[in-house]
Tab-separated table of C-alpha atoms and ligand atoms in Angstrom:
chain	number	residue	atom	x	y	z
L	1	MET	CA	-2.652	12.854	-0.694
L	2	GLY	CA	0.366	12.984	-2.968
L	3	ASN	CA	0.173	16.753	-3.309
L	4	GLU	CA	-0.453	17.176	0.397
L	5	ASN	CA	2.740	15.248	1.113
L	6	VAL	CA	4.738	17.294	-1.380
L	7	GLN	CA	3.543	20.471	0.288
L	8	MET	CA	4.492	19.100	3.710
L	9	TRP	CA	7.967	18.053	2.507
L	10	THR	CA	8.448	21.479	0.905
L	11	GLU	CA	7.576	23.153	4.194
L	12	LEU	CA	10.146	20.893	5.860
L	13	ASN	CA	12.793	22.065	3.397
L	14	ILE	CA	13.233	18.625	1.868
L	15	ASP	CA	15.302	18.346	-1.310
L	16	LEU	CA	12.407	17.022	-3.369
L	17	LYS	CA	14.460	15.733	-6.262
L	18	SER	CA	16.752	13.590	-4.115
L	19	HIS	CA	13.864	12.585	-1.945
L	20	ASP	CA	11.965	11.271	-4.981
L	21	MET	CA	14.991	9.197	-5.913
L	22	LEU	CA	15.153	7.768	-2.400
L	23	LEU	CA	11.486	6.758	-2.327
L	24	ASN	CA	11.641	5.426	-5.876
L	25	ALA	CA	14.476	3.120	-4.854
L	26	LEU	CA	12.769	1.965	-1.667
L	27	GLY	CA	9.569	0.724	-3.352
L	28	PRO	CA	11.137	-1.934	-5.630
L	29	ALA	CA	13.565	-3.037	-2.895
L	30	PHE	CA	10.683	-3.568	-0.479
L	31	GLN	CA	8.758	-5.444	-3.148
L	32	GLU	CA	11.672	-7.778	-3.785
L	33	ILE	CA	12.702	-8.332	-0.186
L	34	TYR	CA	9.372	-8.290	1.641
L	35	LEU	CA	6.344	-8.596	-0.578
L	36	SER	CA	7.764	-11.577	-2.458
L	37	GLN	CA	7.774	-13.665	0.761
L	38	LYS	CA	5.242	-16.479	0.875
L	39	ASN	CA	2.939	-17.363	3.725
L	40	ARG	CA	3.287	-14.077	5.614
L	41	PRO	CA	1.066	-13.298	8.610
L	42	ALA	CA	-1.822	-10.996	7.676
L	43	GLY	CA	-0.750	-8.709	10.545
L	44	MET	CA	2.283	-7.692	8.507
L	45	GLY	CA	-0.113	-5.743	6.294
L	46	PHE	CA	0.110	-2.875	8.769
L	47	TYR	CA	3.902	-2.750	8.511
L	48	ASP	CA	3.778	-2.941	4.722
L	49	PHE	CA	1.432	0.016	4.804
L	50	VAL	CA	3.786	1.936	7.119
L	51	VAL	CA	6.730	1.381	4.783
L	52	GLY	CA	4.584	2.141	1.739
L	53	ASP	CA	3.826	5.555	3.230
L	54	ILE	CA	7.067	5.921	5.132
L	55	HIS	CA	7.347	9.704	4.860
L	56	GLY	CA	3.613	10.406	4.834
L	57	ILE	CA	1.134	9.777	7.616
L	58	ARG	CA	3.553	9.524	10.546
L	59	VAL	CA	5.336	12.737	9.551
L	60	LYS	CA	1.945	14.385	9.230
L	61	GLU	CA	1.110	13.305	12.776
L	62	LEU	CA	4.355	14.824	14.024
L	63	ARG	CA	3.618	18.062	12.189
L	64	GLU	CA	0.140	18.257	13.640
L	65	HIS	CA	1.601	17.727	17.089
L	66	ALA	CA	4.073	20.546	16.425
L	67	LYS	CA	1.331	22.870	15.206
L	68	THR	CA	-0.290	22.679	18.627
L	69	GLY	CA	3.022	23.547	20.308
L	70	GLY	CA	4.211	19.945	20.846
L	71	LYS	CA	7.843	18.984	20.371
L	72	VAL	CA	9.503	16.157	18.455
L	73	VAL	CA	12.709	14.661	19.831
L	74	ALA	CA	14.861	12.525	17.544
L	75	THR	CA	17.313	9.894	18.780
L	76	TYR	CA	19.888	7.499	17.358
L	77	CYS	CA	20.535	5.158	20.219
L	78	VAL	CA	18.582	2.963	22.622
L	79	PHE	CA	20.409	4.610	25.524
L	80	VAL	CA	18.252	7.723	25.314
L	81	PRO	CA	15.426	7.281	27.872
L	82	GLU	CA	12.330	7.990	25.820
L	83	GLU	CA	10.137	7.902	28.953
L	84	PHE	CA	11.031	11.545	29.680
L	85	VAL	CA	10.023	12.606	26.194
L	86	TRP	CA	6.594	10.978	26.433
L	87	ALA	CA	6.146	12.280	29.993
L	88	ALA	CA	6.626	15.861	28.762
L	89	ASP	CA	3.981	15.347	26.058
L	90	ALA	CA	6.621	15.370	23.347
L	91	ILE	CA	7.098	12.594	20.755
L	92	PRO	CA	10.331	10.599	20.459
L	93	VAL	CA	11.407	9.338	17.053
L	94	GLY	CA	14.203	6.846	16.528
L	95	LEU	CA	15.940	7.937	13.340
L	96	CYS	CA	16.720	5.356	10.671
L	97	ALA	CA	20.127	5.730	9.032
L	98	GLY	CA	20.057	2.374	7.278
L	99	THR	CA	20.464	3.336	3.640
L	100	GLN	CA	23.384	3.557	1.232
L	101	PHE	CA	21.531	6.370	-0.532
L	102	SER	CA	22.590	9.070	1.947
L	103	ILE	CA	26.229	7.965	2.238
L	104	PRO	CA	27.954	9.661	-0.758
L	105	VAL	CA	26.910	13.139	0.395
L	106	ALA	CA	28.127	12.369	3.931
L	107	GLU	CA	31.488	11.207	2.574
L	108	GLU	CA	32.069	14.703	1.217
L	109	VAL	CA	32.469	15.741	4.860
L	110	LEU	CA	33.067	12.725	7.098
L	111	PRO	CA	36.070	10.423	6.775
L	112	ARG	CA	35.214	7.553	4.444
L	113	ASN	CA	36.416	5.030	6.989
L	114	THR	CA	33.459	5.808	9.237
L	115	CYS	CA	30.740	3.233	9.819
L	116	ALA	CA	27.772	3.239	7.429
L	117	LEU	CA	25.285	3.997	10.183
L	118	ILE	CA	27.017	7.251	11.074
L	119	LYS	CA	27.525	8.298	7.480
L	120	SER	CA	23.952	7.443	6.552
L	121	SER	CA	22.491	9.468	9.416
L	122	PHE	CA	24.669	12.487	8.748
L	123	GLY	CA	23.909	12.241	5.031
L	124	PHE	CA	20.173	12.379	5.730
L	125	LYS	CA	20.647	15.790	7.292
L	126	LEU	CA	23.172	17.103	4.784
L	127	GLY	CA	21.120	15.937	1.826
L	128	ARG	CA	17.793	17.083	3.381
L	129	VAL	CA	16.032	13.842	2.452
L	130	CYS	CA	14.585	12.764	5.796
L	131	PRO	CA	11.389	14.491	6.945
L	132	TYR	CA	11.786	12.990	10.431
L	133	VAL	CA	15.092	14.794	10.895
L	134	GLN	CA	13.617	17.974	9.469
L	135	ALA	CA	10.538	17.757	11.697
L	136	SER	CA	12.575	17.331	14.915
L	137	HIS	CA	13.014	20.155	17.389
L	138	LEU	CA	15.943	18.456	19.080
L	139	ILE	CA	18.259	15.602	18.144
L	140	VAL	CA	19.654	13.692	21.102
L	141	GLY	CA	23.019	12.068	20.583
L	142	GLU	CA	25.237	10.087	22.944
L	143	THR	CA	28.897	9.474	23.577
L	144	THR	CA	28.722	5.767	22.793
L	145	CYS	CA	31.374	5.491	20.101
L	146	ASP	CA	33.962	7.959	18.818
L	147	GLY	CA	32.572	8.194	15.314
L	148	LYS	CA	29.134	9.082	16.564
L	149	LYS	CA	30.173	11.652	19.102
L	150	LYS	CA	32.333	13.545	16.604
L	151	MET	CA	29.552	13.399	14.014
L	152	PHE	CA	27.160	14.925	16.551
L	153	GLU	CA	29.467	17.941	16.834
L	154	MET	CA	29.051	18.552	13.114
L	155	LEU	CA	25.349	17.791	13.172
L	156	GLY	CA	25.010	20.397	15.921
L	157	GLN	CA	26.055	23.059	13.450
L	158	LEU	CA	23.033	22.253	11.313
L	159	GLN	CA	20.308	21.548	13.852
L	160	PRO	CA	19.892	21.688	17.663
L	161	VAL	CA	21.668	18.675	19.172
L	162	TYR	CA	22.032	17.594	22.787
L	163	VAL	CA	24.520	14.852	23.672
L	164	MET	CA	24.117	12.526	26.641
L	165	GLU	CA	27.295	11.210	28.186
L	166	VAL	CA	27.123	7.430	28.312
L	167	PRO	CA	29.851	5.985	30.541
L	168	ASN	CA	32.334	3.467	29.158
L	169	LYS	CA	32.515	1.284	32.244
L	170	LYS	CA	29.974	-0.389	34.509
L	171	THR	CA	31.483	0.610	37.839
L	172	GLU	CA	29.626	2.300	40.672
L	173	ARG	CA	31.222	5.650	39.740
L	174	SER	CA	30.004	5.224	36.164
L	175	ARG	CA	26.525	4.447	37.397
L	176	GLN	CA	26.513	7.674	39.363
L	177	LEU	CA	27.652	9.620	36.318
L	178	TRP	CA	24.859	8.056	34.280
L	179	HIS	CA	22.314	8.805	36.971
L	180	GLY	CA	23.365	12.473	36.773
L	181	GLU	CA	23.046	12.379	32.983
L	182	VAL	CA	19.536	10.993	33.219
L	183	LEU	CA	18.598	13.791	35.619
L	184	ALA	CA	20.111	16.393	33.300
L	185	PHE	CA	18.199	14.919	30.367
L	186	LYS	CA	14.954	15.337	32.271
L	187	ASP	CA	15.787	19.042	32.689
L	188	VAL	CA	16.640	19.419	29.008
L	189	ILE	CA	13.296	17.946	27.981
L	190	GLU	CA	11.384	20.076	30.482
L	191	LYS	CA	13.093	23.179	29.139
L	192	LEU	CA	12.459	22.217	25.520
L	193	THR	CA	8.778	21.518	26.040
L	194	GLY	CA	7.987	23.958	28.838
L	195	ASN	CA	6.258	21.039	30.574
L	196	LYS	CA	7.088	19.805	34.056
L	197	ILE	CA	7.706	16.062	34.269
L	198	THR	CA	5.710	14.972	37.294
L	199	ALA	CA	5.854	11.579	38.988
L	200	LYS	CA	2.368	10.882	37.654
L	201	LYS	CA	3.294	11.692	34.053
L	202	LEU	CA	6.534	9.756	34.307
L	203	GLY	CA	4.718	6.763	35.780
L	204	GLN	CA	2.353	6.772	32.796
L	205	ALA	CA	5.268	7.039	30.369
L	206	ILE	CA	7.108	4.158	32.057
L	207	ASP	CA	3.975	2.067	31.704
L	208	LEU	CA	3.524	3.068	28.040
L	209	VAL	CA	7.046	2.101	27.032
L	210	ASN	CA	7.037	-1.056	29.162
L	211	ARG	CA	3.863	-2.216	27.415
L	212	ARG	CA	5.536	-1.860	24.046
L	213	ARG	CA	8.574	-3.747	25.379
L	214	LEU	CA	6.291	-6.530	26.591
L	215	ALA	CA	4.641	-6.758	23.172
L	216	LEU	CA	8.059	-7.054	21.523
L	217	GLN	CA	9.064	-9.689	24.080
L	218	ARG	CA	5.913	-11.582	23.185
L	219	LEU	CA	6.801	-11.419	19.481
L	220	TYR	CA	10.314	-12.667	20.148
L	221	ASN	CA	9.093	-15.465	22.420
L	222	LEU	CA	6.978	-16.713	19.521
L	223	ARG	CA	10.139	-16.930	17.442
L	224	LYS	CA	11.474	-19.537	19.853
L	225	VAL	CA	8.969	-22.059	18.489
L	226	ARG	CA	9.861	-24.660	15.861
L	227	PRO	CA	8.677	-24.252	13.116
L	228	VAL	CA	8.981	-20.507	13.515
L	229	PRO	CA	5.688	-18.721	12.693
L	230	ILE	CA	7.221	-15.510	11.297
L	231	SER	CA	10.264	-14.772	9.163
L	232	GLY	CA	13.259	-12.935	10.578
L	233	LYS	CA	12.733	-10.218	8.007
L	234	ASP	CA	9.177	-9.587	9.146
L	235	ALA	CA	10.083	-9.612	12.835
L	236	LEU	CA	12.939	-7.200	12.137
L	237	LEU	CA	10.598	-4.851	10.294
L	238	ALA	CA	8.098	-4.857	13.168
L	239	THR	CA	10.935	-3.984	15.561
L	240	GLN	CA	12.274	-1.247	13.295
L	241	VAL	CA	8.862	0.392	12.999
L	242	SER	CA	8.579	0.454	16.816
L	243	PHE	CA	11.302	3.100	16.848
L	244	TYR	CA	9.141	5.746	15.303
L	245	ASP	CA	5.516	4.769	15.432
L	246	ASP	CA	3.127	5.963	18.124
L	247	ALA	CA	3.798	3.699	21.123
L	248	THR	CA	0.134	2.938	21.897
L	249	ARG	CA	-0.750	2.063	18.312
L	250	ASP	CA	2.469	0.116	17.905
L	251	THR	CA	1.740	-1.987	20.991
L	252	GLN	CA	-1.756	-2.751	19.690
L	253	MET	CA	-0.455	-3.780	16.273
L	254	LEU	CA	2.299	-5.938	17.776
L	255	ASN	CA	-0.170	-7.713	20.046
L	256	ALA	CA	-2.586	-8.254	17.157
L	257	LEU	CA	0.262	-9.770	15.152
L	258	CYS	CA	1.155	-12.004	18.114
L	259	ASP	CA	-2.478	-13.151	18.471
L	260	GLU	CA	-2.286	-14.325	14.886
L	261	LEU	CA	1.087	-15.998	15.475
L	262	ASP	CA	-0.344	-17.804	18.515
L	263	LYS	CA	-2.875	-19.406	16.189
L	264	ARG	CA	-0.163	-20.355	13.727
L	265	VAL	CA	1.816	-21.980	16.507
L	266	ALA	CA	-1.234	-23.896	17.749
L	267	ALA	CA	-1.768	-25.179	14.190
L	268	GLY	CA	1.925	-26.048	13.804
L	269	GLN	CA	2.160	-23.622	10.907
L	270	GLY	CA	5.566	-22.114	10.166
L	271	VAL	CA	7.203	-19.917	7.545
L	272	ALA	CA	10.015	-22.408	7.027
L	273	PRO	CA	10.227	-26.194	7.376
L	274	LYS	CA	10.820	-27.548	10.876
L	275	ASN	CA	14.371	-28.519	10.000
L	276	ALA	CA	15.360	-25.171	8.405
L	277	PRO	CA	18.611	-23.929	9.994
L	278	ARG	CA	17.859	-21.413	12.747
L	279	ILE	CA	20.171	-18.410	12.944
L	280	LEU	CA	20.790	-15.809	15.625
L	281	ILE	CA	22.323	-12.533	14.462
L	282	SER	CA	24.417	-10.670	16.992
L	283	GLY	CA	26.038	-7.271	16.654
L	284	SER	CA	25.403	-3.813	15.220
L	285	PRO	CA	21.859	-2.499	14.885
L	286	MET	CA	20.017	-2.644	11.542
L	287	ALA	CA	18.059	0.512	10.854
L	288	ILE	CA	15.403	0.757	8.109
L	289	PRO	CA	15.950	-0.126	5.254
L	290	ASN	CA	18.917	-2.275	6.166
L	291	TRP	CA	17.461	-5.733	5.488
L	292	LYS	CA	20.475	-6.978	3.564
L	293	LEU	CA	21.774	-9.737	5.820
L	294	HIS	CA	18.352	-11.140	6.745
L	295	HIS	CA	17.418	-11.251	3.085
L	296	ILE	CA	20.535	-13.156	2.094
L	297	ILE	CA	20.215	-15.636	4.974
L	298	GLU	CA	16.523	-16.299	4.428
L	299	SER	CA	16.832	-16.656	0.681
L	300	THR	CA	19.231	-19.559	1.264
L	301	GLY	CA	16.522	-21.501	3.126
L	302	ALA	CA	17.592	-20.688	6.689
L	303	VAL	CA	15.542	-18.574	9.057
L	304	VAL	CA	16.630	-15.800	11.414
L	305	VAL	CA	14.968	-16.406	14.780
L	306	CYS	CA	16.573	-13.728	16.962
L	307	GLU	CA	18.668	-10.560	16.832
L	308	GLU	CA	20.943	-9.756	19.742
L	309	SER	CA	21.234	-6.118	18.757
L	310	CYS	CA	19.705	-2.726	19.405
L	311	THR	CA	17.119	-3.453	16.724
L	312	GLY	CA	16.465	-6.662	18.623
L	313	THR	CA	16.684	-7.890	22.181
L	314	ARG	CA	18.732	-4.965	23.541
L	315	PHE	CA	15.836	-2.665	22.697
L	316	PHE	CA	13.226	-4.344	24.861
L	317	SER	CA	14.553	-7.160	27.068
L	318	ASP	CA	14.523	-5.195	30.281
L	319	LEU	CA	11.596	-3.237	31.629
L	320	VAL	CA	11.869	-0.157	33.810
L	321	LYS	CA	10.964	-1.455	37.244
L	322	PRO	CA	7.635	0.100	38.247
L	323	THR	CA	8.215	2.012	41.483
L	324	GLY	CA	4.980	3.905	42.035
L	325	GLU	CA	4.785	7.674	41.917
L	326	ASN	CA	8.011	8.709	43.542
L	327	LEU	CA	10.153	10.793	41.203
L	328	ASP	CA	13.510	9.915	42.781
L	329	GLU	CA	12.788	6.211	42.667
L	330	GLN	CA	11.501	6.464	39.110
L	331	LEU	CA	14.664	8.255	38.002
L	332	LYS	CA	16.806	5.590	39.596
L	333	ALA	CA	14.759	2.797	38.037
L	334	ILE	CA	15.118	4.412	34.604
L	335	ALA	CA	18.868	4.979	35.006
L	336	ASP	CA	19.364	1.378	36.181
L	337	ARG	CA	17.370	-0.078	33.313
L	338	TYR	CA	19.319	1.779	30.641
L	339	MET	CA	22.706	0.998	32.206
L	340	ASN	CA	21.841	-2.641	31.619
L	341	ILE	CA	22.148	-2.383	27.829
L	342	HIS	CA	25.172	-4.432	26.869
L	343	CYS	CA	26.501	-2.256	24.059
L	344	ALA	CA	30.012	-2.951	22.787
L	345	CYS	CA	30.935	0.607	23.738
L	346	PHE	CA	31.427	-0.631	27.338
L	347	THR	CA	34.668	-2.039	28.632
L	348	PRO	CA	34.653	-4.744	29.785
L	349	ASN	CA	31.384	-6.027	28.388
L	350	ASP	CA	31.370	-9.693	29.342
L	351	GLU	CA	27.610	-9.708	29.726
L	352	ARG	CA	27.112	-9.609	25.956
L	353	PRO	CA	28.676	-13.019	25.176
L	354	ASP	CA	26.698	-14.389	28.133
L	355	ASP	CA	23.529	-13.017	26.528
L	356	VAL	CA	24.356	-14.575	23.170
L	357	VAL	CA	24.995	-18.005	24.695
L	358	ARG	CA	21.723	-17.811	26.639
L	359	LEU	CA	19.744	-16.625	23.604
L	360	ALA	CA	21.291	-19.295	21.364
L	361	LYS	CA	19.902	-21.922	23.731
L	362	GLU	CA	16.514	-20.276	24.269
L	363	TYR	CA	15.915	-19.849	20.536
L	364	GLN	CA	17.312	-23.329	19.692
L	365	VAL	CA	19.683	-21.886	17.128
L	366	ASP	CA	21.952	-23.894	14.881
L	367	GLY	CA	24.445	-21.079	14.442
L	368	VAL	CA	25.243	-17.446	15.211
L	369	ILE	CA	26.199	-14.838	12.644
L	370	HIS	CA	28.171	-11.993	14.165
L	371	TYR	CA	27.398	-8.886	12.200
L	372	ASN	CA	29.421	-5.758	12.386
L	373	LEU	CA	29.428	-2.733	10.229
L	374	GLN	CA	32.716	-2.031	8.554
L	375	PHE	CA	34.823	0.466	10.554
L	376	CYS	CA	32.873	-0.223	13.755
L	377	HIS	CA	35.795	-1.029	16.014
L	378	THR	CA	33.858	-1.824	19.158
L	379	TYR	CA	31.809	-4.628	17.626
L	380	ALA	CA	34.718	-5.862	15.500
L	381	ASN	CA	36.814	-6.263	18.641
L	382	GLU	CA	34.037	-7.977	20.522
L	383	ALA	CA	33.701	-10.431	17.637
L	384	VAL	CA	37.067	-11.887	18.644
L	385	LYS	CA	35.885	-12.538	22.196
L	386	MET	CA	32.548	-13.817	20.967
L	387	GLU	CA	34.249	-16.311	18.674
L	388	LYS	CA	36.303	-17.762	21.527
L	389	ARG	CA	33.360	-17.937	23.881
L	390	LEU	CA	31.025	-19.612	21.394
L	391	GLU	CA	33.694	-22.087	20.398
L	392	LYS	CA	33.917	-23.124	24.038
L	393	GLU	CA	30.154	-23.562	24.118
L	394	GLY	CA	30.137	-25.561	20.876
L	395	ILE	CA	27.994	-22.967	19.068
L	396	PRO	CA	29.038	-22.378	15.427
L	397	LEU	CA	29.796	-18.751	14.571
L	398	LEU	CA	30.313	-16.898	11.323
L	399	ARG	CA	31.814	-13.415	11.443
L	400	ILE	CA	30.550	-10.936	8.880
L	401	GLU	CA	31.768	-7.415	8.352
L	402	THR	CA	29.881	-5.397	5.790
L	403	ASP	CA	28.289	-2.054	4.936
L	404	TYR	CA	25.067	-0.923	3.261
L	405	SER	CA	26.142	-1.385	-0.349
L	406	ASP	CA	25.176	-4.455	-2.354
L	407	GLU	CA	28.655	-4.913	-3.751
L	408	ASP	CA	29.543	-7.806	-1.464
L	409	ALA	CA	26.117	-9.509	-1.606
L	410	GLY	CA	27.384	-12.385	-3.804
L	411	GLN	CA	30.401	-12.987	-1.615
L	412	LEU	CA	28.273	-12.910	1.550
L	413	ARG	CA	25.841	-15.377	0.063
L	414	THR	CA	28.664	-17.799	-0.741
L	415	ARG	CA	30.072	-17.561	2.781
L	416	ILE	CA	26.637	-17.958	4.382
L	417	GLU	CA	25.791	-20.960	2.203
L	418	ALA	CA	29.072	-22.599	3.198
L	419	PHE	CA	28.336	-21.878	6.873
L	420	LEU	CA	24.852	-23.387	6.615
L	421	GLU	CA	26.252	-26.437	4.881
L	422	MET	CA	28.707	-26.847	7.751
L	423	ILE	CA	26.091	-26.575	10.524
L	424	LYS	CA	23.504	-28.905	8.925
L	425	HIS	CA	23.046	-31.962	11.087
K	1	BJ8	S1	23.533	1.056	22.430
K	1	BJ8	S2	24.931	-0.481	19.530
K	1	BJ8	S3	22.333	1.941	19.287
K	1	BJ8	S4	25.653	2.866	20.305
K	1	BJ8	S5	27.845	0.507	14.429
K	1	BJ8	S6	27.542	3.958	15.279
K	1	BJ8	S7	28.820	1.594	17.668
K	1	BJ8	S8	30.724	2.583	14.831
K	1	BJ8	S9	25.188	1.866	16.772
K	1	BJ8	FE1	24.584	1.591	18.848
K	1	BJ8	FE2	23.528	2.734	21.015
K	1	BJ8	FE3	25.423	0.872	21.243
K	1	BJ8	FE4	23.022	0.217	20.452
K	1	BJ8	FE5	29.354	3.375	16.420
K	1	BJ8	FE6	29.599	0.860	15.752
K	1	BJ8	FE7	28.653	2.554	13.984
K	1	BJ8	FE8	27.220	1.910	16.130
């Protein structure tokens, strides 16, 4: 198995030496952050296995797909409508970009004052340490934030990249632009794969992705219970894995995990005491292996019960409305669903604070931690609005700005402990 993987990575032009260092760092971190947790659901065994073989079996599946002429389409943002990729018999993969490891090499090219997510993703390509990037036939970017769209220009010099234009406003004109972009994306995928996207195939893909969204909704609904039956870290991991696992298998595993959590709830069994402070995290996405904030919060005795982020509710809250097998209606339903993602890249974006207030109530939270990656101006600016809005609602908020390094871990812990002390009733 080991040798087979090495051969596969060599064929993918991976820098084996750096790659070894990356995997060797991941193992102990996962052990400390995840495997040391007590009272975990047995269903998390699947996710532990996935992380344990993070660049093995799934990459092999992608390669086998490619050997039979199938295509792999990599994405960085939840705006890219994966339904078209599945409908053309290609496989979408949400790329990670959550590690400090790939940042130094990226900083040789990108400005240092770029957010960690952008630097990490670019560094994966430059350093040739990510087999998912290497196995992709097309990377799909988007014009969400300035840092990303300029990085995609540089990435395009190293690998085929297509960029979708995401509007900045939510006006009718913007919706029309987005509708046109969705149509154009369908054409791009048809051209890449040589497969026509029919209404039947698209209907099946809509159903496939909706089922996974429903399974994630089910998992999150279980987190509303007190005591909460699963840790925030574990729920985050299950969500992160959904970005690149096979959608059918992922849905099955999520539902199996939820079946187990149902039993825990019925027995009143939780991962933290009933009175443990419940925290909602709102802000930038957390890609694998970015577990830093959850780990700090949960090792202070609090529990994260919800993430209002693209590795949280923004990923799955809305379904694509099933419309039957009419291609025009399906395209509209897809475009409408994706325009409803309340990313900070929109102006204005008043729906996001509304979402946070609603979620804070639904998940019975004691406080919100607003998380933004350093140098991410859109989320940093929205933090100001969020603070005012939550103050009005009487919901305590702590603003955190950080990156992927561990340098500020002690300082963050102190601030979080003080916040928890303040919100204790
Ligand atoms: S829909 S949140 S996944 S863009 S943190 S790279 S915004 S400077 S990640 Fe995002 Fe799509 Fe929006 Fe979601 Fe830029 Fe900010 Fe970095 Fe960001």
